[in-house]
mmCIF file of C-alpha atoms in Angstrom:
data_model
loop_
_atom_site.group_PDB
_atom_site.id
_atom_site.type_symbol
_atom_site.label_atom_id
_atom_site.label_comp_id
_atom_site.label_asym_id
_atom_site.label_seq_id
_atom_site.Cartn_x
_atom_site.Cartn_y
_atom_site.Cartn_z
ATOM 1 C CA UNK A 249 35.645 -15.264 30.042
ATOM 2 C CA UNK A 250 38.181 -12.393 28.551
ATOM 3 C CA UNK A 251 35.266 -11.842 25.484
ATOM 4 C CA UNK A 252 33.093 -11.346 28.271
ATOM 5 C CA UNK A 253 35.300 -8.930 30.382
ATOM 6 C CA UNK A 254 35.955 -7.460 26.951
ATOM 7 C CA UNK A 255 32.532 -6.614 26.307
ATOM 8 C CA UNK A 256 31.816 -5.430 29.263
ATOM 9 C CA UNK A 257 34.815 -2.991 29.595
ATOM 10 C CA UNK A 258 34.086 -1.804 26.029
ATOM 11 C CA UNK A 259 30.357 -1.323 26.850
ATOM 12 C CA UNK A 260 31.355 0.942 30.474
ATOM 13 C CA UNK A 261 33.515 2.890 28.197
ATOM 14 C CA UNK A 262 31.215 3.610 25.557
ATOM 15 C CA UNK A 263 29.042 4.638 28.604
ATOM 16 C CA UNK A 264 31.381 6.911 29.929
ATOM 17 C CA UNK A 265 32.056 9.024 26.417
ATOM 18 C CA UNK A 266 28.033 9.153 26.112
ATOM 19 C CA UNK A 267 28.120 10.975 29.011
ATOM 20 C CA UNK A 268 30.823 13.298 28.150
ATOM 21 C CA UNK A 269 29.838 13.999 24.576
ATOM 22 C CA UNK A 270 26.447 12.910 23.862
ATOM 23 C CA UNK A 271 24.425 14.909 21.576
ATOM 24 C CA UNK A 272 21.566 16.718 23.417
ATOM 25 C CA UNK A 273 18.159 14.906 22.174
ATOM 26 C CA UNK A 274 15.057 17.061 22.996
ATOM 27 C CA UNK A 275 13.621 13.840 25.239
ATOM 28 C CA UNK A 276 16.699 13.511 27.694
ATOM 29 C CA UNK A 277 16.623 15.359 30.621
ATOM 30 C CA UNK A 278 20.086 16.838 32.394
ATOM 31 C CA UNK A 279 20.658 14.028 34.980
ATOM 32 C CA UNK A 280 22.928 13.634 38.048
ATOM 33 C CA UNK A 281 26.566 13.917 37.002
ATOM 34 C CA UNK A 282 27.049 10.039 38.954
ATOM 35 C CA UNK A 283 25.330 9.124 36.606
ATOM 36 C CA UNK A 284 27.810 7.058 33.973
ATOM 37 C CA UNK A 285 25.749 7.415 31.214
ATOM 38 C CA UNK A 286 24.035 10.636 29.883
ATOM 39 C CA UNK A 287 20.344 10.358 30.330
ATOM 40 C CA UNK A 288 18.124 8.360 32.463
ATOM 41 C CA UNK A 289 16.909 5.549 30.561
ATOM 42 C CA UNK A 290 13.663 5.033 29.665
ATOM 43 C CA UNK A 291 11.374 3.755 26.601
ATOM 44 C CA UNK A 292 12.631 6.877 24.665
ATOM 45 C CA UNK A 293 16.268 6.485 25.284
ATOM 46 C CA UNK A 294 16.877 2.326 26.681
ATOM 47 C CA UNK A 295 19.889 0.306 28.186
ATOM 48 C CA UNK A 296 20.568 -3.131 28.311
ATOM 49 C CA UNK A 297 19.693 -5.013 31.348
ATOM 50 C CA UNK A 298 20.080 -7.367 33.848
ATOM 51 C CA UNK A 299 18.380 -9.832 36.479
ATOM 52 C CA UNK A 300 19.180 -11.629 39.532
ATOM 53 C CA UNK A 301 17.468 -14.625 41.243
ATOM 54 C CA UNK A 302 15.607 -14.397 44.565
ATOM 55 C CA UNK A 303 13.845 -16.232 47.802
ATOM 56 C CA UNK A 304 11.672 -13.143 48.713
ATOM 57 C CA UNK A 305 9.534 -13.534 51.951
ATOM 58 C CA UNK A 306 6.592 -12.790 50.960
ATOM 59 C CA UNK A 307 4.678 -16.257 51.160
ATOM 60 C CA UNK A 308 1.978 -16.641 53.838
ATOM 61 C CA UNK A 309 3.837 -16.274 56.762
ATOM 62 C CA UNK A 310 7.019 -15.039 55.272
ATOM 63 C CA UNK A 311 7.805 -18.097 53.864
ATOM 64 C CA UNK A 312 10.331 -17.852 51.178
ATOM 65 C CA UNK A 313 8.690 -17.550 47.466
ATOM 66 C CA UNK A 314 10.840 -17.652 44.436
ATOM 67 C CA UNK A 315 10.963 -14.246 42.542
ATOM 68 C CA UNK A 316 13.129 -13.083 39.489
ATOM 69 C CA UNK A 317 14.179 -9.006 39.105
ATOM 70 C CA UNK A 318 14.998 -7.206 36.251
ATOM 71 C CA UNK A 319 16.652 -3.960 36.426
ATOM 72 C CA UNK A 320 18.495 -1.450 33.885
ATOM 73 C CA UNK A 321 22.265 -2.417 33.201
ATOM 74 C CA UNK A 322 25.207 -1.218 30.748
ATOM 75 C CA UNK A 323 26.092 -4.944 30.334
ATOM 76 C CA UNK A 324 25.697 -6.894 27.650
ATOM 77 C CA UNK A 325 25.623 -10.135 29.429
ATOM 78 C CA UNK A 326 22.085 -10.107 31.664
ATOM 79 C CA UNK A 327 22.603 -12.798 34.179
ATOM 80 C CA UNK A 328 23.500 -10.918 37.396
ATOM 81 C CA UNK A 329 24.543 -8.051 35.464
ATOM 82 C CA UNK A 330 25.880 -5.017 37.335
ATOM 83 C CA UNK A 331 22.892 -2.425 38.571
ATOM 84 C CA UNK A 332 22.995 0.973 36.815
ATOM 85 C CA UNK A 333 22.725 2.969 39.928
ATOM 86 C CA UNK A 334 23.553 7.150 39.605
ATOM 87 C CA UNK A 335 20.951 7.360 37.513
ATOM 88 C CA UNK A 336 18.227 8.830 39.690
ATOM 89 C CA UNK A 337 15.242 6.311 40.826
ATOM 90 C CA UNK A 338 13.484 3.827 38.723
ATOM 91 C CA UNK A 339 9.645 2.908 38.606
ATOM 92 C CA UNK A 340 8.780 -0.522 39.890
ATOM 93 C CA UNK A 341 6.926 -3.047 37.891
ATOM 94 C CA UNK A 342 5.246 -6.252 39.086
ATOM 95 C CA UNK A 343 4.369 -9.304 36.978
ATOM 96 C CA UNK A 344 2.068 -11.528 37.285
ATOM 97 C CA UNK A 345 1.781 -15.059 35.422
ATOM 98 C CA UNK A 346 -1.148 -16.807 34.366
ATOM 99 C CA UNK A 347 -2.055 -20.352 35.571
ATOM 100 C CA UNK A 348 0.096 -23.287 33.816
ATOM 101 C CA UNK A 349 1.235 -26.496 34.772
ATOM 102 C CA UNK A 350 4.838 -26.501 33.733
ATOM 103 C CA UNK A 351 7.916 -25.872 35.781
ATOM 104 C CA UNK A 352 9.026 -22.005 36.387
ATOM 105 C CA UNK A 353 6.325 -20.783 34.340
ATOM 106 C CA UNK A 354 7.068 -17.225 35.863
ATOM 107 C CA UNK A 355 10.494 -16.985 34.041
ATOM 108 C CA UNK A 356 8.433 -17.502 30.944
ATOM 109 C CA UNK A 357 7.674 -13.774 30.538
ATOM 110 C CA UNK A 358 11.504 -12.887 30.303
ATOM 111 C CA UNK A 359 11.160 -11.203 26.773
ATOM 112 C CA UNK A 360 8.430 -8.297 28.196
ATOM 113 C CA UNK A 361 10.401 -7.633 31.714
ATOM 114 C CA UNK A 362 13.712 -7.398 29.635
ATOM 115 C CA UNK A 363 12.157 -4.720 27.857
ATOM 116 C CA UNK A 364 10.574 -3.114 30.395
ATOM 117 C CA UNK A 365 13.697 -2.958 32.544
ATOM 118 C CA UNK A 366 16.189 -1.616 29.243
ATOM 119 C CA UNK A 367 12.832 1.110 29.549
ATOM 120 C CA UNK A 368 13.854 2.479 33.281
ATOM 121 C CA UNK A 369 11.819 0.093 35.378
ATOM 122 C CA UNK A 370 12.814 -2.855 37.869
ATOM 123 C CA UNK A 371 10.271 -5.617 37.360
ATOM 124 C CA UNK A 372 9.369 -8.156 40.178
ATOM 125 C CA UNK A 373 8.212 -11.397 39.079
ATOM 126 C CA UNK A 374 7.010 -14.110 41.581
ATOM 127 C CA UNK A 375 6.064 -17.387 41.195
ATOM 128 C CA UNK A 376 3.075 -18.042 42.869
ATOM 129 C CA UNK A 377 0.297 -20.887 43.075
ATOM 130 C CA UNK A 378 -1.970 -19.527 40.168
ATOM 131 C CA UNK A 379 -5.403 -20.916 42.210
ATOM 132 C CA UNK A 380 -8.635 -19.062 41.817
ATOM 133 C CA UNK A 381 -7.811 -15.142 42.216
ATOM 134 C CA UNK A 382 -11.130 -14.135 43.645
ATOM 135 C CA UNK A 383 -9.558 -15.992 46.412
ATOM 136 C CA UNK A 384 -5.996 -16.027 46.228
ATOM 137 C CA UNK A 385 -3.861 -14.208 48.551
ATOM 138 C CA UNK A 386 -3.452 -10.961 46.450
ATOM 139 C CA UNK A 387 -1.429 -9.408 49.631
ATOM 140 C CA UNK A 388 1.297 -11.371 48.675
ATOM 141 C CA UNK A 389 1.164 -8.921 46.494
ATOM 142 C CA UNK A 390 1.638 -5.763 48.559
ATOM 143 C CA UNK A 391 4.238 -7.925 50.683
ATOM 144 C CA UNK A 392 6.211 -8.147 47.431
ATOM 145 C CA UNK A 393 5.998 -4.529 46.948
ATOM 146 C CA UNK A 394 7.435 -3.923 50.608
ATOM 147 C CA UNK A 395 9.882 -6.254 50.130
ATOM 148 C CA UNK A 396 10.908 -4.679 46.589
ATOM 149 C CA UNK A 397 11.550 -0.622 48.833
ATOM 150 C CA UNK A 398 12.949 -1.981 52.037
ATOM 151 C CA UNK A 399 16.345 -1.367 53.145
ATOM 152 C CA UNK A 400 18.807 -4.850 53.382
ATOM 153 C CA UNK A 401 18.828 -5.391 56.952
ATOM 154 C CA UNK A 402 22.346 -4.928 57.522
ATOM 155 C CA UNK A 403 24.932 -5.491 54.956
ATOM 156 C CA UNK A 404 23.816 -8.133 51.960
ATOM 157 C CA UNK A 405 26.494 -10.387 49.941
ATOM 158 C CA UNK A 406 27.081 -8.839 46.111
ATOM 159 C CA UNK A 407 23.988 -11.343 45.125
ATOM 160 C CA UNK A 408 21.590 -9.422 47.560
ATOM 161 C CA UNK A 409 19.235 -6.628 46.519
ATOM 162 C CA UNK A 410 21.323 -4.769 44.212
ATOM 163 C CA UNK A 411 18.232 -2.158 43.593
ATOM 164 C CA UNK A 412 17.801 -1.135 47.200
ATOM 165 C CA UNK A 413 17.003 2.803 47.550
ATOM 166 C CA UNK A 414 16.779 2.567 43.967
ATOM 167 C CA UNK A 415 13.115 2.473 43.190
ATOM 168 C CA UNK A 416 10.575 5.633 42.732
ATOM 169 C CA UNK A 417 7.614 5.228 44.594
ATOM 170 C CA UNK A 418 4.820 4.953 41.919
ATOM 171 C CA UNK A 419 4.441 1.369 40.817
ATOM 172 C CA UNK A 420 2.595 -0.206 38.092
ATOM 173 C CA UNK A 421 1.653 -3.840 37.395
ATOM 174 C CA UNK A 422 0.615 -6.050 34.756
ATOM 175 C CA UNK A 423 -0.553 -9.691 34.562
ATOM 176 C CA UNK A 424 -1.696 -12.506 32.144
ATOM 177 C CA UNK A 425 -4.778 -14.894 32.306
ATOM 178 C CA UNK A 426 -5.588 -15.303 36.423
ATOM 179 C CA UNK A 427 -2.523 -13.428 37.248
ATOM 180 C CA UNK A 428 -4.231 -10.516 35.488
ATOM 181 C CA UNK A 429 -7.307 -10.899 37.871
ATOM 182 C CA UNK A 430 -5.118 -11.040 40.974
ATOM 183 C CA UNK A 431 -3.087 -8.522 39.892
ATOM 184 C CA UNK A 432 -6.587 -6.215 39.573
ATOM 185 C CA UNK A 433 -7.446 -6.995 43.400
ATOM 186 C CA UNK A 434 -4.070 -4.624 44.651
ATOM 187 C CA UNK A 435 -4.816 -1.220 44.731
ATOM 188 C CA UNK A 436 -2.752 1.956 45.566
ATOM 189 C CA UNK A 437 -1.001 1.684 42.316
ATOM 190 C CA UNK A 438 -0.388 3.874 38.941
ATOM 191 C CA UNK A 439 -0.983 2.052 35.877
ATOM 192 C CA UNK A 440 -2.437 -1.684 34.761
ATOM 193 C CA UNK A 441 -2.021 -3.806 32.471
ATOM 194 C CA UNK A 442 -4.501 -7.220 31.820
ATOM 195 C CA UNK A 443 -2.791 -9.920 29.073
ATOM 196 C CA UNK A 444 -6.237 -12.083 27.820
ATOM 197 C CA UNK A 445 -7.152 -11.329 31.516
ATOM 198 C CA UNK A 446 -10.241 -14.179 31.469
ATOM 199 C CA UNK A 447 -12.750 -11.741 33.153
ATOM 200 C CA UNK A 448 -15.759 -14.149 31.702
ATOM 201 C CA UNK A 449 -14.887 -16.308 34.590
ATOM 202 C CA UNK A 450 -14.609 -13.940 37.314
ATOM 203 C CA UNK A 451 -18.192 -14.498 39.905
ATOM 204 C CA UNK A 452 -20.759 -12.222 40.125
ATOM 205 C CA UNK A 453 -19.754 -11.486 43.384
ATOM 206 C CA UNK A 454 -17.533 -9.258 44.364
ATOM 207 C CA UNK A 455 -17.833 -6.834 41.381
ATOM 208 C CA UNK A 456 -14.741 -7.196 39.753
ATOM 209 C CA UNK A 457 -12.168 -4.684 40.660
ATOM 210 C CA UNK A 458 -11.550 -3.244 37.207
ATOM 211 C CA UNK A 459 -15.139 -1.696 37.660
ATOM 212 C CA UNK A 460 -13.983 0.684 40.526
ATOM 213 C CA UNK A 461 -10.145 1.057 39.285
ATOM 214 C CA UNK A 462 -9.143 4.472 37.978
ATOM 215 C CA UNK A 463 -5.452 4.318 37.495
ATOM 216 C CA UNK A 464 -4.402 4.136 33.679
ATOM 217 C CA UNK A 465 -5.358 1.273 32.222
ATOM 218 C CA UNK A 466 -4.340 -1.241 29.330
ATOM 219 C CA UNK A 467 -6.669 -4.404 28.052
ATOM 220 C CA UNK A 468 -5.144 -6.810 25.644
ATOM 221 C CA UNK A 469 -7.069 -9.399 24.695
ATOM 222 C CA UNK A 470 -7.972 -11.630 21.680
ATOM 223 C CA UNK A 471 -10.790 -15.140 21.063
ATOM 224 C CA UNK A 472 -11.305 -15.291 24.976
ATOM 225 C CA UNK A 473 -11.934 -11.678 25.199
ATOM 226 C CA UNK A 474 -13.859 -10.540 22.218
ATOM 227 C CA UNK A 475 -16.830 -11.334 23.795
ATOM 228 C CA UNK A 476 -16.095 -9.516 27.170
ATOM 229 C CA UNK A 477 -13.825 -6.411 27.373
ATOM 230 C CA UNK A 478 -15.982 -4.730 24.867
ATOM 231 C CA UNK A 479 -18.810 -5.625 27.226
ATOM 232 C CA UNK A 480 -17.685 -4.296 30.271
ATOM 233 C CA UNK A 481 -15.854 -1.482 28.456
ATOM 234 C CA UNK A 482 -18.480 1.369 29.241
ATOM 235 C CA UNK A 483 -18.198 0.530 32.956
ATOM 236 C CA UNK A 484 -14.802 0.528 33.192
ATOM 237 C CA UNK A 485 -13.944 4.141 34.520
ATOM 238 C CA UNK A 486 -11.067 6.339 32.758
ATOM 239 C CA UNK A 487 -8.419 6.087 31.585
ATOM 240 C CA UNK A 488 -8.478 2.966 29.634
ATOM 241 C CA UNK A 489 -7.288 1.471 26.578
ATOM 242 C CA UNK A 490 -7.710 -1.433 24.703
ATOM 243 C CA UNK A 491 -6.127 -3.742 21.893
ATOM 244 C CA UNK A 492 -7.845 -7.028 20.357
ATOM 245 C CA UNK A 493 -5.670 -9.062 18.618
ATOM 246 C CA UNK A 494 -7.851 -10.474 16.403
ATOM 247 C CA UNK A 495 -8.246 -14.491 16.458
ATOM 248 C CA UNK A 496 -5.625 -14.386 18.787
ATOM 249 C CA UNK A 497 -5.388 -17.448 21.340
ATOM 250 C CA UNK A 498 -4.529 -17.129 25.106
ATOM 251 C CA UNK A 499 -0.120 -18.200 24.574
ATOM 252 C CA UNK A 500 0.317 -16.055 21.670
ATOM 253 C CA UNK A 501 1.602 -13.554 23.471
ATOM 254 C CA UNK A 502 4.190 -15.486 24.777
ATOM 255 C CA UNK A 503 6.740 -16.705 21.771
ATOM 256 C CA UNK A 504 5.820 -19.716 19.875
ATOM 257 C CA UNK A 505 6.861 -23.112 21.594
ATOM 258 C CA UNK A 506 8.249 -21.042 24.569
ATOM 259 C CA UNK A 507 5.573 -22.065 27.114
ATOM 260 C CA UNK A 508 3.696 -26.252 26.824
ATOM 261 C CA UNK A 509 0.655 -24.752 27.909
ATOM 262 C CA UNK A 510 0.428 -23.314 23.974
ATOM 263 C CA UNK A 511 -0.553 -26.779 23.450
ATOM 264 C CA UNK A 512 -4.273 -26.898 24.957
ATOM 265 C CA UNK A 513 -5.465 -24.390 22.448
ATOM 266 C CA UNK A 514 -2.421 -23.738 19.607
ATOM 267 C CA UNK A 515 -1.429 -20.546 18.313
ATOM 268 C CA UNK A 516 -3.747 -17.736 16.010
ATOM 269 C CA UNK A 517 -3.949 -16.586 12.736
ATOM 270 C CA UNK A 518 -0.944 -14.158 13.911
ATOM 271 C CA UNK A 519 2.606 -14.672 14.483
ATOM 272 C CA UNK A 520 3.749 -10.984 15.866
ATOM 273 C CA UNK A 521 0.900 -10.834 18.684
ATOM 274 C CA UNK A 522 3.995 -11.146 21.261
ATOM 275 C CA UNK A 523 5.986 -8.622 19.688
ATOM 276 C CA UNK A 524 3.087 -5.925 18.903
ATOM 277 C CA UNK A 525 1.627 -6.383 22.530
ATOM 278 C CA UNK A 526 5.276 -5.929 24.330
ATOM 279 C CA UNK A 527 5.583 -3.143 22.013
ATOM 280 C CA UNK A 528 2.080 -1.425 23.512
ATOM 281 C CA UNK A 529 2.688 -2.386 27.025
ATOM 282 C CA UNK A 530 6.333 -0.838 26.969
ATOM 283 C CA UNK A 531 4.882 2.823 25.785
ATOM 284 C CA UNK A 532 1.697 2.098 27.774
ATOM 285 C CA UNK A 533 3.882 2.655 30.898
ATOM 286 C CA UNK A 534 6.011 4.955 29.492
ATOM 287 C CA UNK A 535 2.885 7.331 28.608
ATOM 288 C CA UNK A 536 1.247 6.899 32.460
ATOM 289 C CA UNK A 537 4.596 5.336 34.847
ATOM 290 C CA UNK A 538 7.458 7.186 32.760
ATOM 291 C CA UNK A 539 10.559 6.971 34.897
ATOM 292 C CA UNK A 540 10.952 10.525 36.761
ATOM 293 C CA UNK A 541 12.847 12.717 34.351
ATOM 294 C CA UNK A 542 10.010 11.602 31.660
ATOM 295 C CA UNK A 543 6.960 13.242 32.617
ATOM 296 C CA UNK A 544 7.029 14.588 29.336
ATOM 297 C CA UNK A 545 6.457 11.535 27.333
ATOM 298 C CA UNK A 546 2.782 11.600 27.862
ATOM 299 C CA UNK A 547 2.604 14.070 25.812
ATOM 300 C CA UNK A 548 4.722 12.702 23.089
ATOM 301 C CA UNK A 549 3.034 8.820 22.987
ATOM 302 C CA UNK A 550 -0.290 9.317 21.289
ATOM 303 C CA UNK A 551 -3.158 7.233 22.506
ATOM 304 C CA UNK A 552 -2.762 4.851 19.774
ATOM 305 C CA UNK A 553 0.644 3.580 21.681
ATOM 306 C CA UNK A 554 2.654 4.069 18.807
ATOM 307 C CA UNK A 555 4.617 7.027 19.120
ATOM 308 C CA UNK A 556 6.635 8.685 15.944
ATOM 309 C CA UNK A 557 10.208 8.353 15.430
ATOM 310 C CA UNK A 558 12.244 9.803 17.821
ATOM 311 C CA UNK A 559 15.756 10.820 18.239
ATOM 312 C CA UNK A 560 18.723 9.300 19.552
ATOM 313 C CA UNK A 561 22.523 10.208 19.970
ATOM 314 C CA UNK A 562 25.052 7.718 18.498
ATOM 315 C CA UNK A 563 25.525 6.260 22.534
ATOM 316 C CA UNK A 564 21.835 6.084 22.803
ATOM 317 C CA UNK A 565 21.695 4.028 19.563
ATOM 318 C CA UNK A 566 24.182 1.660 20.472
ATOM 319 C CA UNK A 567 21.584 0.376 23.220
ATOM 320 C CA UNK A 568 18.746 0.560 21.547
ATOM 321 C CA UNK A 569 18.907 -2.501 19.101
ATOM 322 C CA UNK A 570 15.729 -4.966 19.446
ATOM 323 C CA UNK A 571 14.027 -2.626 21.597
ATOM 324 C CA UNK A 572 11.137 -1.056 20.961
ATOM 325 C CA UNK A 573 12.407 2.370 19.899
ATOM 326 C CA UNK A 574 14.285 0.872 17.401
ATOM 327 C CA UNK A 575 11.204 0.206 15.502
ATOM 328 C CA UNK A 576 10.090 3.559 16.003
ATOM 329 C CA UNK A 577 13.292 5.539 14.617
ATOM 330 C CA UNK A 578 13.485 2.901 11.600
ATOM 331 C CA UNK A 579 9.368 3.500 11.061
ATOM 332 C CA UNK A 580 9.157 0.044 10.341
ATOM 333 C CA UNK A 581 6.307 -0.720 12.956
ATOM 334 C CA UNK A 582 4.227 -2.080 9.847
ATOM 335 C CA UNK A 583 0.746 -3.773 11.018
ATOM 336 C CA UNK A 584 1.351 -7.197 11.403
ATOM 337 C CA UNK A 585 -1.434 -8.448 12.908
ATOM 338 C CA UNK A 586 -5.440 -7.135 12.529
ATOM 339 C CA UNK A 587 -5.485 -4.683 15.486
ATOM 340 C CA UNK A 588 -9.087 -3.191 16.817
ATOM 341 C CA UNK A 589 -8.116 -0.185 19.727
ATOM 342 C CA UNK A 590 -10.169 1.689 21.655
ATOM 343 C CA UNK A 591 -9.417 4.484 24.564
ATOM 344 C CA UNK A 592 -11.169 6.734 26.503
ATOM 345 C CA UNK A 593 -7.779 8.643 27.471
ATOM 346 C CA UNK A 594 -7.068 12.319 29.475
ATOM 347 C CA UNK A 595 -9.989 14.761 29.726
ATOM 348 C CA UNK A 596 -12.032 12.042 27.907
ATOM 349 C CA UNK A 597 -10.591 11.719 24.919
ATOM 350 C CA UNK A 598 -12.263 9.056 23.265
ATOM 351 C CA UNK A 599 -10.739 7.071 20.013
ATOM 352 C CA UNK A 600 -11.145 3.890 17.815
ATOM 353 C CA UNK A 601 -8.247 2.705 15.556
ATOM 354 C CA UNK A 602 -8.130 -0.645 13.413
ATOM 355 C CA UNK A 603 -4.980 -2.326 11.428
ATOM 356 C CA UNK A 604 -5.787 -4.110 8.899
#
């Protein structure tokens, strides 16, 4: 327990002399002075993070639905981590899971929402049945969302909603397998991502939604796919981008052995397709849902997703480690697995871009 409390007081007061003598770095933005850190983080310049454990009402009928948050944090120790609040607002991110038989499947995905959140977002994951999403109840969905910006009715224990009045109001979501279907069928958003989304399987009526959706959006797919993104891809309307991991099953972008369902099908050719799609959906909502001081980052992340080095302070450094943007200062992002992109991007900007 004193490491911990160690750790933690060492990592507010490294916080606090960031913010008193950080180096200026051309991406961070002047921020509120409550804020204890220097910049607002984001993909560019992350945190560390934290997440709490919920009963959201968001079932039919309000019925209670399990539901995991992430959030930034200065501490190193996630579980229930303090908030970083001061900081201005933070996007919000929903996830999705796939369909698989195994307990708590939802807290599968930690590895992506950890990263998302250490990028400036809070990220809602619920648990939910995983049945047929032509016919699921997608407004779970928007019930989540409303759940996610309401106010505590009255005053909440320290394990209540530790984000409330904390979230900007574009949101973005992403999902894998069905959950990337459902996920599709809720509207009023800003960005998208689909993870091996299994579109092939999705009836010929209604139309599926991706047709008529023209928020940003990002397609990863690999075997199940190949034969229908590419397909579909000229009726999908702007902006879109896409990334086949080639021979790439539907787990692998979950870590090896972290999910039993890798067992109906096994694992591809490649053994990075987890850490080169995280990598792609981090700047993918960084470029089109950058946190608010950001704006400027879709101009710095190319369409390609991988963005050039950038700069950090000494402070920002310290929390950067394992993310992303670590890869990116160190120029190490070295292609790992055979990549085919496409995009059709702003102003229709088209582009094709394969790693060998």
């Amino acid at each position: 327990m004193n490491q911990e409390l160690s750790r933690r007081n060492f990592t507010h007061a490294l916080a606090r002399i960031g913010a008193a003598c950080a180096l200026t770095n051309i991406a961070s933005p002047a921020i509120a002075t409550s804020c204890p850190i220097g910049w607002q983080p984001s993909a560019a310049a992350p945190v560390f993070y934290g997440y709490r454990d919920y009963m959201a009402p968001i079932g039919s009928r309000s019925a209670a639905v399990p539901c995991r948050v992430f959030y930034p944090s200065l501490d190193g120790s996630p579980h229930e981590a303090p908030f970083l609040s001061g900081c201005r607002k933070y996007p919000l991110i929903m996830f999705v899971h796939g369909q698989c038989d195994e307990p708590d499947h939802y807290k599968k995905w930690s590895a992506l929402c950890a990263q998302l959140a250490r990028s400036g977002y809070i990220v809602a994951v619920p648990k939910w049945p995983a049945n047929y999403p032509w016919e699921a109840d997608y407004l779970m969905l928007a019930r989540l969302r409303r759940w996610m910006f309401s106010e505590p009715a009255g005053l909440e224990p320290e394990t209540g909603r530790v984000w409330a009045g904390q979230i900007a109001f574009r949101t973005g979501i992403a999902g894998h397998s069905y959950g990337a279907l459902l996920a599709a069928r809720l509207f009023s958003l800003s960005a998208y991502v689909s993870i091996d989304g299994v579109w092939d399987e999705w009836p010929s009526t209604p139309a599926a939604p991706i047709l008529a959706m023209t928020i940003p959006k990002l397609f990863l797919y690999g075997l199940r796919g190949a034969g229908v993104v590419p397909s579909l891809w000229p009726r999908i309307p702007a902006i879109k981008h896409a990334i086949e991991f080639v021979g790439a099953q539907h787990w692998d972008y979950l870590r090896a052995s972290t999910s039993t369902c890798e067992r109906d099908q096994g694992r591809g050719p490649c053994a990075s397709v987890e850490k080169d799609s995280l990598e792609s959906i981090v700047w993918f909502f960084a470029k089109y849902l950058p946190p608010e001081t950001w704006g400027h980052l879709v101009t710095l992340i190319p369409n390609s997703l991988m963005p050039s080095a950038m700069t950090l302070t000494r402070e920002q450094r310290f929390f950067a480690g394992a993310h992303p943007v670590s890869r990116a200062v160190n120029a190490t992002r070295a292609a790992s697995c055979r990549m085919n992109m496409m995009w059709t991007a702003a102003r229709g900007e088209t582009g094709t871009l394969t790693r060998p």
